[in-house]
């Protein structure tokens, strides 16, 4: 756990609760999206653990900011480029495109925040990350959004110049970092949904007593809490485990399961109140549904973990799961 966790969490909570219409600008002024990038590479210093705290705290308020994508894209760029104030986003590709001509022609789906970004970082297996300027005349951006209302645009590149980030992280490293950050975001949103639900069933009365006194309600609230404990433990394990140990697979599976059940129980316990537009629960649960399969689906993480188990054997998997320190 970050030694600055409490300070960062309090800072983000104050910013998110302030109602500032330019929350992203305030976060940028404080350098929070660039936590986890060394200062000598244009970042704000600190560790990935610090950034996970920032991401989890922002998600707990259902905020609409591209912190996961921008922080990852800037981390990639910082290996070879000076960072500027423009927003950069990132997309994982399944295979490396042909860029032998120095240009790229492709239609890319579900590009996060492309309409607001100045450039796009593309990460493919067995190739250096690529950078495309989204303001280039050869680029067309079609607005699309996910179930949470966040931009997941279609980007059409027509002979768009691209440059390689030589010395940048590998596709696998970027994928694991994105998966960790998205897990923290899911955990934060799940905690936010739990807090809202706990408050609601504690204050709402039926037959002269709080809903929480009803055994079925108390039991479901306890199930939500159990999922949070499991997800917290999985994220802590993934933070401390060796890279590519399988711990990231586990945290994505665990947080995906938590997202599904916590969203379902939260709406059940809120009754009709849980689906109204003016009540904040939907800002959290729609993000849980959107983020649970971000980076890759729960099924793909489970298949990856299964392959690791088959290759390493029971003893090998256990050794990896219990390893500590990076």
PDB file of C-alpha atoms in Angstrom:
ATOM      1  CA  UNK A   1       0.000   0.000   0.000  1.00  0.00           C
ATOM      2  CA  UNK A   2       1.219   3.480  -0.853  1.00  0.00           C
ATOM      3  CA  UNK A   3       2.638   5.406   2.119  1.00  0.00           C
ATOM      4  CA  UNK A   4       0.785   8.440   0.776  1.00  0.00           C
ATOM      5  CA  UNK A   5      -2.523   6.616   0.404  1.00  0.00           C
ATOM      6  CA  UNK A   6      -4.436   8.581   3.031  1.00  0.00           C
ATOM      7  CA  UNK A   7      -3.217  11.967   1.794  1.00  0.00           C
ATOM      8  CA  UNK A   8      -3.952  11.126  -1.843  1.00  0.00           C
ATOM      9  CA  UNK A   9      -7.378   9.700  -1.006  1.00  0.00           C
ATOM     10  CA  UNK A  10      -8.332  12.792   1.012  1.00  0.00           C
ATOM     11  CA  UNK A  11      -7.107  15.103  -1.745  1.00  0.00           C
ATOM     12  CA  UNK A  12      -9.078  13.284  -4.448  1.00  0.00           C
ATOM     13  CA  UNK A  13     -12.177  13.060  -2.252  1.00  0.00           C
ATOM     14  CA  UNK A  14     -12.102  16.821  -1.664  1.00  0.00           C
ATOM     15  CA  UNK A  15     -11.676  17.538  -5.385  1.00  0.00           C
ATOM     16  CA  UNK A  16     -14.407  15.123  -6.450  1.00  0.00           C
ATOM     17  CA  UNK A  17     -16.849  16.448  -3.837  1.00  0.00           C
ATOM     18  CA  UNK A  18     -16.192  20.094  -4.732  1.00  0.00           C
ATOM     19  CA  UNK A  19     -18.454  20.013  -7.769  1.00  0.00           C
ATOM     20  CA  UNK A  20     -15.730  21.615  -9.887  1.00  0.00           C
ATOM     21  CA  UNK A  21     -16.939  21.472 -13.512  1.00  0.00           C
ATOM     22  CA  UNK A  22     -13.313  21.253 -14.676  1.00  0.00           C
ATOM     23  CA  UNK A  23     -12.254  18.373 -12.467  1.00  0.00           C
ATOM     24  CA  UNK A  24      -9.876  17.011 -15.094  1.00  0.00           C
ATOM     25  CA  UNK A  25      -8.144  20.404 -15.332  1.00  0.00           C
ATOM     26  CA  UNK A  26      -7.726  20.521 -11.558  1.00  0.00           C
ATOM     27  CA  UNK A  27      -6.339  16.997 -11.493  1.00  0.00           C
ATOM     28  CA  UNK A  28      -3.887  17.956 -14.225  1.00  0.00           C
ATOM     29  CA  UNK A  29      -2.806  21.131 -12.405  1.00  0.00           C
ATOM     30  CA  UNK A  30      -1.936  18.980  -9.390  1.00  0.00           C
ATOM     31  CA  UNK A  31      -0.121  16.444 -11.560  1.00  0.00           C
ATOM     32  CA  UNK A  32      -2.241  13.550 -10.312  1.00  0.00           C
ATOM     33  CA  UNK A  33      -2.696  11.804 -13.714  1.00  0.00           C
ATOM     34  CA  UNK A  34       1.114  11.643 -14.001  1.00  0.00           C
ATOM     35  CA  UNK A  35       1.724  10.076 -10.613  1.00  0.00           C
ATOM     36  CA  UNK A  36       3.743   6.920 -11.132  1.00  0.00           C
ATOM     37  CA  UNK A  37       5.959   8.469 -13.824  1.00  0.00           C
ATOM     38  CA  UNK A  38       9.464   9.555 -12.716  1.00  0.00           C
ATOM     39  CA  UNK A  39       9.973  13.307 -12.458  1.00  0.00           C
ATOM     40  CA  UNK A  40      13.024  13.202 -14.731  1.00  0.00           C
ATOM     41  CA  UNK A  41      10.740  11.826 -17.461  1.00  0.00           C
ATOM     42  CA  UNK A  42       8.138  14.550 -17.083  1.00  0.00           C
ATOM     43  CA  UNK A  43       5.942  12.848 -14.483  1.00  0.00           C
ATOM     44  CA  UNK A  44       4.961  13.745 -10.954  1.00  0.00           C
ATOM     45  CA  UNK A  45       7.019  11.025  -9.280  1.00  0.00           C
ATOM     46  CA  UNK A  46       5.561   8.510  -6.890  1.00  0.00           C
ATOM     47  CA  UNK A  47       4.798   4.896  -7.596  1.00  0.00           C
ATOM     48  CA  UNK A  48       2.226   2.808  -9.390  1.00  0.00           C
ATOM     49  CA  UNK A  49       0.723   2.122  -5.948  1.00  0.00           C
ATOM     50  CA  UNK A  50       0.135   5.862  -5.537  1.00  0.00           C
ATOM     51  CA  UNK A  51      -1.569   6.021  -8.925  1.00  0.00           C
ATOM     52  CA  UNK A  52      -3.785   3.073  -8.017  1.00  0.00           C
ATOM     53  CA  UNK A  53      -5.002   5.029  -4.985  1.00  0.00           C
ATOM     54  CA  UNK A  54      -5.830   8.031  -7.198  1.00  0.00           C
ATOM     55  CA  UNK A  55      -7.712   5.881  -9.707  1.00  0.00           C
ATOM     56  CA  UNK A  56      -9.656   3.969  -7.047  1.00  0.00           C
ATOM     57  CA  UNK A  57     -10.644   7.159  -5.237  1.00  0.00           C
ATOM     58  CA  UNK A  58     -11.838   8.909  -8.392  1.00  0.00           C
ATOM     59  CA  UNK A  59     -13.867   5.862  -9.412  1.00  0.00           C
ATOM     60  CA  UNK A  60     -15.535   5.790  -6.016  1.00  0.00           C
ATOM     61  CA  UNK A  61     -17.192   9.096  -6.883  1.00  0.00           C
ATOM     62  CA  UNK A  62     -18.319   7.998 -10.348  1.00  0.00           C
ATOM     63  CA  UNK A  63     -16.233  10.735 -11.937  1.00  0.00           C
ATOM     64  CA  UNK A  64     -16.043  11.153 -15.688  1.00  0.00           C
ATOM     65  CA  UNK A  65     -12.297  11.550 -16.286  1.00  0.00           C
ATOM     66  CA  UNK A  66      -9.793   9.641 -18.495  1.00  0.00           C
ATOM     67  CA  UNK A  67      -7.226   9.042 -15.758  1.00  0.00           C
ATOM     68  CA  UNK A  68      -6.584   5.366 -16.582  1.00  0.00           C
ATOM     69  CA  UNK A  69      -6.025   5.931 -20.286  1.00  0.00           C
ATOM     70  CA  UNK A  70      -4.101   9.222 -20.008  1.00  0.00           C
ATOM     71  CA  UNK A  71      -1.788   8.036 -17.241  1.00  0.00           C
ATOM     72  CA  UNK A  72      -0.946   4.866 -19.171  1.00  0.00           C
ATOM     73  CA  UNK A  73      -0.400   6.668 -22.479  1.00  0.00           C
ATOM     74  CA  UNK A  74       1.839   9.265 -20.814  1.00  0.00           C
ATOM     75  CA  UNK A  75       3.785   6.480 -19.090  1.00  0.00           C
ATOM     76  CA  UNK A  76       4.456   4.891 -22.479  1.00  0.00           C
ATOM     77  CA  UNK A  77       5.406   8.195 -24.111  1.00  0.00           C
ATOM     78  CA  UNK A  78       7.670   9.195 -21.229  1.00  0.00           C
ATOM     79  CA  UNK A  79      10.110   6.450 -22.206  1.00  0.00           C
ATOM     80  CA  UNK A  80      11.121   8.418 -25.316  1.00  0.00           C
ATOM     81  CA  UNK A  81       9.286  11.744 -25.525  1.00  0.00           C
ATOM     82  CA  UNK A  82       8.905  14.872 -23.440  1.00  0.00           C
ATOM     83  CA  UNK A  83       5.358  15.123 -22.110  1.00  0.00           C
ATOM     84  CA  UNK A  84       3.183  18.130 -22.877  1.00  0.00           C
ATOM     85  CA  UNK A  85      -0.179  19.263 -21.509  1.00  0.00           C
ATOM     86  CA  UNK A  86      -2.250  17.619 -24.256  1.00  0.00           C
ATOM     87  CA  UNK A  87      -4.398  14.580 -23.573  1.00  0.00           C
ATOM     88  CA  UNK A  88      -3.042  11.313 -24.972  1.00  0.00           C
ATOM     89  CA  UNK A  89      -5.005   8.100 -24.998  1.00  0.00           C
ATOM     90  CA  UNK A  90      -4.028   4.473 -25.554  1.00  0.00           C
ATOM     91  CA  UNK A  91      -5.372   1.405 -27.338  1.00  0.00           C
ATOM     92  CA  UNK A  92      -4.194  -2.205 -27.268  1.00  0.00           C
ATOM     93  CA  UNK A  93      -4.050  -4.059 -30.578  1.00  0.00           C
ATOM     94  CA  UNK A  94      -4.169  -7.834 -31.023  1.00  0.00           C
ATOM     95  CA  UNK A  95      -1.481  -7.827 -33.711  1.00  0.00           C
ATOM     96  CA  UNK A  96       1.120  -5.430 -35.048  1.00  0.00           C
ATOM     97  CA  UNK A  97      -0.014  -3.388 -38.070  1.00  0.00           C
ATOM     98  CA  UNK A  98       2.071  -2.889 -41.210  1.00  0.00           C
ATOM     99  CA  UNK A  99       3.703   0.512 -40.847  1.00  0.00           C
ATOM    100  CA  UNK A 100       6.654  -0.088 -43.165  1.00  0.00           C
ATOM    101  CA  UNK A 101       5.646   3.042 -45.108  1.00  0.00           C
ATOM    102  CA  UNK A 102       5.651   5.142 -41.948  1.00  0.00           C
ATOM    103  CA  UNK A 103       1.878   5.511 -42.171  1.00  0.00           C
ATOM    104  CA  UNK A 104      -1.101   3.517 -40.948  1.00  0.00           C
ATOM    105  CA  UNK A 105      -4.481   2.869 -42.509  1.00  0.00           C
ATOM    106  CA  UNK A 106      -6.955   1.248 -40.163  1.00  0.00           C
ATOM    107  CA  UNK A 107     -10.359   1.579 -38.513  1.00  0.00           C
ATOM    108  CA  UNK A 108     -10.001   1.351 -34.737  1.00  0.00           C
ATOM    109  CA  UNK A 109     -13.010   0.732 -32.530  1.00  0.00           C
ATOM    110  CA  UNK A 110     -13.654   1.656 -28.893  1.00  0.00           C
ATOM    111  CA  UNK A 111     -10.809   4.146 -28.631  1.00  0.00           C
ATOM    112  CA  UNK A 112     -11.192   5.797 -25.220  1.00  0.00           C
ATOM    113  CA  UNK A 113     -11.669   9.575 -25.247  1.00  0.00           C
ATOM    114  CA  UNK A 114     -10.411   9.931 -28.842  1.00  0.00           C
ATOM    115  CA  UNK A 115     -12.642  12.959 -29.499  1.00  0.00           C
ATOM    116  CA  UNK A 116     -10.804  14.860 -26.717  1.00  0.00           C
ATOM    117  CA  UNK A 117      -7.290  13.519 -27.270  1.00  0.00           C
ATOM    118  CA  UNK A 118      -4.471  15.095 -29.244  1.00  0.00           C
ATOM    119  CA  UNK A 119      -2.690  11.823 -29.929  1.00  0.00           C
ATOM    120  CA  UNK A 120      -3.153   8.089 -29.720  1.00  0.00           C
ATOM    121  CA  UNK A 121      -0.677   5.470 -28.529  1.00  0.00           C
ATOM    122  CA  UNK A 122      -1.098   2.039 -30.125  1.00  0.00           C
ATOM    123  CA  UNK A 123       0.465  -0.991 -28.431  1.00  0.00           C
ATOM    124  CA  UNK A 124       0.728  -4.297 -30.289  1.00  0.00           C
ATOM    125  CA  UNK A 125       2.577  -7.537 -29.489  1.00  0.00           C
ATOM    126  CA  UNK A 126       6.181  -7.864 -30.670  1.00  0.00           C
ATOM    127  CA  UNK A 127       6.396  -4.241 -31.834  1.00  0.00           C
ATOM    128  CA  UNK A 128       7.331  -0.862 -30.425  1.00  0.00           C
ATOM    129  CA  UNK A 129       4.405   1.352 -29.406  1.00  0.00           C
ATOM    130  CA  UNK A 130       3.206   3.697 -32.148  1.00  0.00           C
ATOM    131  CA  UNK A 131       2.016   7.279 -31.854  1.00  0.00           C
ATOM    132  CA  UNK A 132      -0.518   8.921 -34.173  1.00  0.00           C
ATOM    133  CA  UNK A 133      -1.531  12.568 -34.034  1.00  0.00           C
ATOM    134  CA  UNK A 134      -5.332  12.672 -33.965  1.00  0.00           C
ATOM    135  CA  UNK A 135      -5.424  16.260 -35.243  1.00  0.00           C
ATOM    136  CA  UNK A 136      -3.899  15.126 -38.554  1.00  0.00           C
ATOM    137  CA  UNK A 137      -6.113  15.761 -41.577  1.00  0.00           C
ATOM    138  CA  UNK A 138      -6.055  12.035 -42.411  1.00  0.00           C
ATOM    139  CA  UNK A 139      -7.837  11.127 -39.153  1.00  0.00           C
ATOM    140  CA  UNK A 140     -11.597  10.851 -38.714  1.00  0.00           C
ATOM    141  CA  UNK A 141     -13.154  10.373 -35.289  1.00  0.00           C
ATOM    142  CA  UNK A 142     -16.731   9.108 -34.988  1.00  0.00           C
ATOM    143  CA  UNK A 143     -18.297   9.597 -31.583  1.00  0.00           C
ATOM    144  CA  UNK A 144     -19.407   6.429 -29.797  1.00  0.00           C
ATOM    145  CA  UNK A 145     -19.950   5.867 -26.088  1.00  0.00           C
ATOM    146  CA  UNK A 146     -20.071   2.924 -23.740  1.00  0.00           C
ATOM    147  CA  UNK A 147     -22.900   2.062 -21.358  1.00  0.00           C
ATOM    148  CA  UNK A 148     -21.484   4.503 -18.809  1.00  0.00           C
ATOM    149  CA  UNK A 149     -21.643   7.340 -21.328  1.00  0.00           C
ATOM    150  CA  UNK A 150     -17.856   7.537 -21.634  1.00  0.00           C
ATOM    151  CA  UNK A 151     -16.298   8.165 -25.069  1.00  0.00           C
ATOM    152  CA  UNK A 152     -15.317   4.935 -26.836  1.00  0.00           C
ATOM    153  CA  UNK A 153     -14.925   6.376 -30.309  1.00  0.00           C
ATOM    154  CA  UNK A 154     -14.207   4.920 -33.709  1.00  0.00           C
ATOM    155  CA  UNK A 155     -10.988   6.296 -35.187  1.00  0.00           C
ATOM    156  CA  UNK A 156     -10.366   5.985 -38.915  1.00  0.00           C
ATOM    157  CA  UNK A 157      -6.738   6.408 -39.970  1.00  0.00           C
ATOM    158  CA  UNK A 158      -6.187   6.932 -43.712  1.00  0.00           C
ATOM    159  CA  UNK A 159      -2.471   6.874 -44.399  1.00  0.00           C
ATOM    160  CA  UNK A 160      -1.832   8.634 -41.095  1.00  0.00           C
ATOM    161  CA  UNK A 161       1.843   9.216 -40.197  1.00  0.00           C
ATOM    162  CA  UNK A 162       2.926   7.222 -37.139  1.00  0.00           C
ATOM    163  CA  UNK A 163       6.138   7.226 -35.133  1.00  0.00           C
ATOM    164  CA  UNK A 164       7.528   4.467 -32.965  1.00  0.00           C
ATOM    165  CA  UNK A 165       8.286   4.929 -29.264  1.00  0.00           C
ATOM    166  CA  UNK A 166      11.712   3.278 -29.297  1.00  0.00           C
ATOM    167  CA  UNK A 167      12.622   1.878 -25.915  1.00  0.00           C
ATOM    168  CA  UNK A 168       8.996   1.965 -24.821  1.00  0.00           C
ATOM    169  CA  UNK A 169       7.330  -0.762 -22.757  1.00  0.00           C
ATOM    170  CA  UNK A 170       6.134  -3.973 -24.355  1.00  0.00           C
ATOM    171  CA  UNK A 171       2.520  -4.758 -25.174  1.00  0.00           C
ATOM    172  CA  UNK A 172       2.418  -7.169 -22.229  1.00  0.00           C
ATOM    173  CA  UNK A 173       3.694  -4.523 -19.806  1.00  0.00           C
ATOM    174  CA  UNK A 174       1.132  -1.981 -21.008  1.00  0.00           C
ATOM    175  CA  UNK A 175      -1.639  -4.585 -20.809  1.00  0.00           C
ATOM    176  CA  UNK A 176      -0.769  -5.501 -17.222  1.00  0.00           C
ATOM    177  CA  UNK A 177      -0.586  -1.849 -16.173  1.00  0.00           C
ATOM    178  CA  UNK A 178      -3.960  -1.103 -17.771  1.00  0.00           C
ATOM    179  CA  UNK A 179      -5.441  -4.195 -16.130  1.00  0.00           C
ATOM    180  CA  UNK A 180      -4.182  -3.167 -12.696  1.00  0.00           C
ATOM    181  CA  UNK A 181      -5.487   0.378 -13.072  1.00  0.00           C
ATOM    182  CA  UNK A 182      -8.859  -0.818 -14.356  1.00  0.00           C
ATOM    183  CA  UNK A 183      -9.081  -3.249 -11.440  1.00  0.00           C
ATOM    184  CA  UNK A 184      -8.516  -0.356  -9.042  1.00  0.00           C
ATOM    185  CA  UNK A 185     -11.237   1.606 -10.855  1.00  0.00           C
ATOM    186  CA  UNK A 186     -13.710  -1.280 -10.563  1.00  0.00           C
ATOM    187  CA  UNK A 187     -12.879  -1.671  -6.874  1.00  0.00           C
ATOM    188  CA  UNK A 188     -13.422   2.053  -6.298  1.00  0.00           C
ATOM    189  CA  UNK A 189     -16.791   2.077  -8.064  1.00  0.00           C
ATOM    190  CA  UNK A 190     -17.826  -1.068  -6.181  1.00  0.00           C
ATOM    191  CA  UNK A 191     -16.935   0.559  -2.869  1.00  0.00           C
ATOM    192  CA  UNK A 192     -18.948   3.616  -3.855  1.00  0.00           C
ATOM    193  CA  UNK A 193     -21.991   1.468  -4.663  1.00  0.00           C
ATOM    194  CA  UNK A 194     -21.599  -0.367  -1.368  1.00  0.00           C
ATOM    195  CA  UNK A 195     -21.416   2.877   0.626  1.00  0.00           C
ATOM    196  CA  UNK A 196     -24.553   4.242  -1.046  1.00  0.00           C
ATOM    197  CA  UNK A 197     -26.413   0.983  -0.447  1.00  0.00           C
ATOM    198  CA  UNK A 198     -25.355   0.703   3.171  1.00  0.00           C
ATOM    199  CA  UNK A 199     -26.501   4.263   3.847  1.00  0.00           C
ATOM    200  CA  UNK A 200     -29.817   3.695   2.068  1.00  0.00           C
ATOM    201  CA  UNK A 201     -30.777   0.502   3.924  1.00  0.00           C
ATOM    202  CA  UNK A 202     -29.663   2.049   7.217  1.00  0.00           C
ATOM    203  CA  UNK A 203     -31.852   5.140   6.807  1.00  0.00           C
ATOM    204  CA  UNK A 204     -34.842   3.819   4.858  1.00  0.00           C
ATOM    205  CA  UNK A 205     -37.487   2.378   7.175  1.00  0.00           C
ATOM    206  CA  UNK A 206     -40.187  -0.225   6.639  1.00  0.00           C
ATOM    207  CA  UNK A 207     -42.672  -1.290   9.338  1.00  0.00           C
ATOM    208  CA  UNK A 208     -41.017   1.138  11.757  1.00  0.00           C
ATOM    209  CA  UNK A 209     -37.473  -0.220  11.435  1.00  0.00           C
ATOM    210  CA  UNK A 210     -34.520   0.305   9.057  1.00  0.00           C
ATOM    211  CA  UNK A 211     -34.380  -2.029   6.074  1.00  0.00           C
ATOM    212  CA  UNK A 212     -31.076  -3.249   7.427  1.00  0.00           C
ATOM    213  CA  UNK A 213     -32.953  -5.089  10.201  1.00  0.00           C
ATOM    214  CA  UNK A 214     -34.459  -7.430   7.610  1.00  0.00           C
ATOM    215  CA  UNK A 215     -32.244 -10.550   7.522  1.00  0.00           C
ATOM    216  CA  UNK A 216     -32.319 -10.879   3.729  1.00  0.00           C
ATOM    217  CA  UNK A 217     -31.200  -7.257   3.349  1.00  0.00           C
ATOM    218  CA  UNK A 218     -28.423  -7.648   5.912  1.00  0.00           C
ATOM    219  CA  UNK A 219     -27.301 -10.849   4.213  1.00  0.00           C
ATOM    220  CA  UNK A 220     -27.071  -9.244   0.791  1.00  0.00           C
ATOM    221  CA  UNK A 221     -25.171  -6.289   2.197  1.00  0.00           C
ATOM    222  CA  UNK A 222     -22.747  -8.766   3.755  1.00  0.00           C
ATOM    223  CA  UNK A 223     -22.308 -10.453   0.360  1.00  0.00           C
ATOM    224  CA  UNK A 224     -21.335  -7.095  -1.125  1.00  0.00           C
ATOM    225  CA  UNK A 225     -18.797  -6.604   1.646  1.00  0.00           C
ATOM    226  CA  UNK A 226     -17.312 -10.068   1.080  1.00  0.00           C
ATOM    227  CA  UNK A 227     -16.788  -9.292  -2.610  1.00  0.00           C
ATOM    228  CA  UNK A 228     -15.017  -6.057  -1.663  1.00  0.00           C
ATOM    229  CA  UNK A 229     -12.697  -7.876   0.738  1.00  0.00           C
ATOM    230  CA  UNK A 230     -11.867 -10.446  -1.948  1.00  0.00           C
ATOM    231  CA  UNK A 231     -11.218  -7.761  -4.563  1.00  0.00           C
ATOM    232  CA  UNK A 232      -9.092  -5.738  -2.134  1.00  0.00           C
ATOM    233  CA  UNK A 233      -6.996  -8.817  -1.355  1.00  0.00           C
ATOM    234  CA  UNK A 234      -6.580  -9.704  -5.037  1.00  0.00           C
ATOM    235  CA  UNK A 235      -5.450  -6.166  -5.871  1.00  0.00           C
ATOM    236  CA  UNK A 236      -2.976  -6.179  -2.986  1.00  0.00           C
ATOM    237  CA  UNK A 237      -1.609  -9.509  -4.230  1.00  0.00           C
ATOM    238  CA  UNK A 238      -1.268  -8.189  -7.780  1.00  0.00           C
ATOM    239  CA  UNK A 239       0.570  -5.071  -6.575  1.00  0.00           C
ATOM    240  CA  UNK A 240       3.139  -7.140  -4.733  1.00  0.00           C
ATOM    241  CA  UNK A 241       3.532 -10.098  -7.095  1.00  0.00           C
ATOM    242  CA  UNK A 242       6.162 -10.494  -9.772  1.00  0.00           C
ATOM    243  CA  UNK A 243       5.139  -9.183 -13.217  1.00  0.00           C
ATOM    244  CA  UNK A 244       3.437 -11.782 -15.422  1.00  0.00           C
ATOM    245  CA  UNK A 245       2.987 -14.102 -12.452  1.00  0.00           C
ATOM    246  CA  UNK A 246      -0.739 -14.560 -13.069  1.00  0.00           C
ATOM    247  CA  UNK A 247      -1.745 -12.274 -10.189  1.00  0.00           C
ATOM    248  CA  UNK A 248      -3.168  -9.728 -12.649  1.00  0.00           C
ATOM    249  CA  UNK A 249      -5.325 -12.462 -14.192  1.00  0.00           C
ATOM    250  CA  UNK A 250      -6.662 -13.199 -10.717  1.00  0.00           C
ATOM    251  CA  UNK A 251      -7.463  -9.600  -9.833  1.00  0.00           C
ATOM    252  CA  UNK A 252      -9.305  -9.073 -13.121  1.00  0.00           C
ATOM    253  CA  UNK A 253     -11.372 -12.228 -12.569  1.00  0.00           C
ATOM    254  CA  UNK A 254     -12.085 -11.257  -8.963  1.00  0.00           C
ATOM    255  CA  UNK A 255     -13.033  -7.660  -9.685  1.00  0.00           C
ATOM    256  CA  UNK A 256     -15.202  -8.696 -12.648  1.00  0.00           C
ATOM    257  CA  UNK A 257     -17.167 -11.066 -10.422  1.00  0.00           C
ATOM    258  CA  UNK A 258     -17.457  -8.382  -7.756  1.00  0.00           C
ATOM    259  CA  UNK A 259     -18.669  -5.827 -10.302  1.00  0.00           C
ATOM    260  CA  UNK A 260     -21.482  -8.056 -11.505  1.00  0.00           C
ATOM    261  CA  UNK A 261     -22.823  -9.086  -8.115  1.00  0.00           C
ATOM    262  CA  UNK A 262     -22.360  -5.764  -6.326  1.00  0.00           C
ATOM    263  CA  UNK A 263     -24.182  -3.865  -9.083  1.00  0.00           C
ATOM    264  CA  UNK A 264     -27.021  -6.379  -9.013  1.00  0.00           C
ATOM    265  CA  UNK A 265     -27.423  -6.358  -5.231  1.00  0.00           C
ATOM    266  CA  UNK A 266     -27.124  -2.576  -5.019  1.00  0.00           C
ATOM    267  CA  UNK A 267     -30.064  -2.093  -7.381  1.00  0.00           C
ATOM    268  CA  UNK A 268     -32.102  -4.800  -5.660  1.00  0.00           C
ATOM    269  CA  UNK A 269     -31.651  -3.222  -2.233  1.00  0.00           C
ATOM    270  CA  UNK A 270     -32.408   0.269  -3.510  1.00  0.00           C
ATOM    271  CA  UNK A 271     -35.648  -0.827  -5.147  1.00  0.00           C
ATOM    272  CA  UNK A 272     -37.083   1.758  -7.527  1.00  0.00           C
ATOM    273  CA  UNK A 273     -34.773   4.463  -6.178  1.00  0.00           C
ATOM    274  CA  UNK A 274     -31.771   2.665  -7.645  1.00  0.00           C
ATOM    275  CA  UNK A 275     -32.755   3.228 -11.255  1.00  0.00           C
ATOM    276  CA  UNK A 276     -33.664   6.915 -11.155  1.00  0.00           C
ATOM    277  CA  UNK A 277     -31.502   9.328 -13.125  1.00  0.00           C
ATOM    278  CA  UNK A 278     -31.144  11.853 -10.300  1.00  0.00           C
ATOM    279  CA  UNK A 279     -29.850   9.298  -7.810  1.00  0.00           C
ATOM    280  CA  UNK A 280     -26.054   8.738  -8.071  1.00  0.00           C
ATOM    281  CA  UNK A 281     -26.093   4.921  -7.969  1.00  0.00           C
ATOM    282  CA  UNK A 282     -26.289   4.577 -11.749  1.00  0.00           C
ATOM    283  CA  UNK A 283     -23.060   6.527 -12.199  1.00  0.00           C
ATOM    284  CA  UNK A 284     -21.313   3.760 -10.288  1.00  0.00           C
ATOM    285  CA  UNK A 285     -23.117   0.664 -11.534  1.00  0.00           C
ATOM    286  CA  UNK A 286     -22.998   1.644 -15.201  1.00  0.00           C
ATOM    287  CA  UNK A 287     -19.240   2.005 -14.814  1.00  0.00           C
ATOM    288  CA  UNK A 288     -19.022  -1.380 -13.105  1.00  0.00           C
ATOM    289  CA  UNK A 289     -20.780  -2.968 -16.086  1.00  0.00           C
ATOM    290  CA  UNK A 290     -18.569  -1.059 -18.541  1.00  0.00           C
ATOM    291  CA  UNK A 291     -15.236  -1.601 -16.819  1.00  0.00           C
ATOM    292  CA  UNK A 292     -15.590  -5.221 -15.701  1.00  0.00           C
ATOM    293  CA  UNK A 293     -14.475  -6.500 -19.118  1.00  0.00           C
ATOM    294  CA  UNK A 294     -12.216  -3.593 -20.084  1.00  0.00           C
ATOM    295  CA  UNK A 295      -8.750  -4.539 -21.380  1.00  0.00           C
ATOM    296  CA  UNK A 296     -10.038  -8.121 -21.862  1.00  0.00           C
ATOM    297  CA  UNK A 297     -13.100 -10.104 -20.865  1.00  0.00           C
ATOM    298  CA  UNK A 298     -13.334 -12.109 -17.649  1.00  0.00           C
ATOM    299  CA  UNK A 299     -13.365 -15.259 -19.798  1.00  0.00           C
ATOM    300  CA  UNK A 300     -10.046 -14.362 -21.447  1.00  0.00           C
ATOM    301  CA  UNK A 301      -8.392 -13.683 -18.083  1.00  0.00           C
ATOM    302  CA  UNK A 302      -9.680 -17.046 -16.845  1.00  0.00           C
ATOM    303  CA  UNK A 303      -8.318 -18.785 -19.947  1.00  0.00           C
ATOM    304  CA  UNK A 304      -4.960 -17.089 -19.426  1.00  0.00           C
ATOM    305  CA  UNK A 305      -4.836 -18.232 -15.808  1.00  0.00           C
ATOM    306  CA  UNK A 306      -5.772 -21.748 -16.874  1.00  0.00           C
ATOM    307  CA  UNK A 307      -2.938 -21.842 -19.399  1.00  0.00           C
ATOM    308  CA  UNK A 308      -0.478 -20.707 -16.729  1.00  0.00           C
ATOM    309  CA  UNK A 309      -1.686 -23.446 -14.411  1.00  0.00           C
ATOM    310  CA  UNK A 310      -1.358 -26.078 -17.113  1.00  0.00           C
ATOM    311  CA  UNK A 311       2.152 -24.938 -17.990  1.00  0.00           C
ATOM    312  CA  UNK A 312       3.457 -24.487 -14.450  1.00  0.00           C
ATOM    313  CA  UNK A 313       1.676 -27.278 -12.634  1.00  0.00           C
ATOM    314  CA  UNK A 314       0.076 -26.981  -9.210  1.00  0.00           C
ATOM    315  CA  UNK A 315       3.310 -26.305  -7.351  1.00  0.00           C
ATOM    316  CA  UNK A 316       4.401 -23.688  -9.831  1.00  0.00           C
ATOM    317  CA  UNK A 317       1.129 -21.761  -9.613  1.00  0.00           C
ATOM    318  CA  UNK A 318       1.175 -21.794  -5.836  1.00  0.00           C
ATOM    319  CA  UNK A 319       4.756 -20.522  -5.789  1.00  0.00           C
ATOM    320  CA  UNK A 320       3.813 -17.643  -8.086  1.00  0.00           C
ATOM    321  CA  UNK A 321       0.727 -16.722  -6.092  1.00  0.00           C
ATOM    322  CA  UNK A 322       2.624 -16.582  -2.834  1.00  0.00           C
ATOM    323  CA  UNK A 323       5.677 -14.731  -4.192  1.00  0.00           C
ATOM    324  CA  UNK A 324       6.130 -11.181  -2.905  1.00  0.00           C
ATOM    325  CA  UNK A 325       8.159  -8.175  -3.989  1.00  0.00           C
ATOM    326  CA  UNK A 326       8.833  -6.812  -7.453  1.00  0.00           C
TER     327      UNK A 326
END
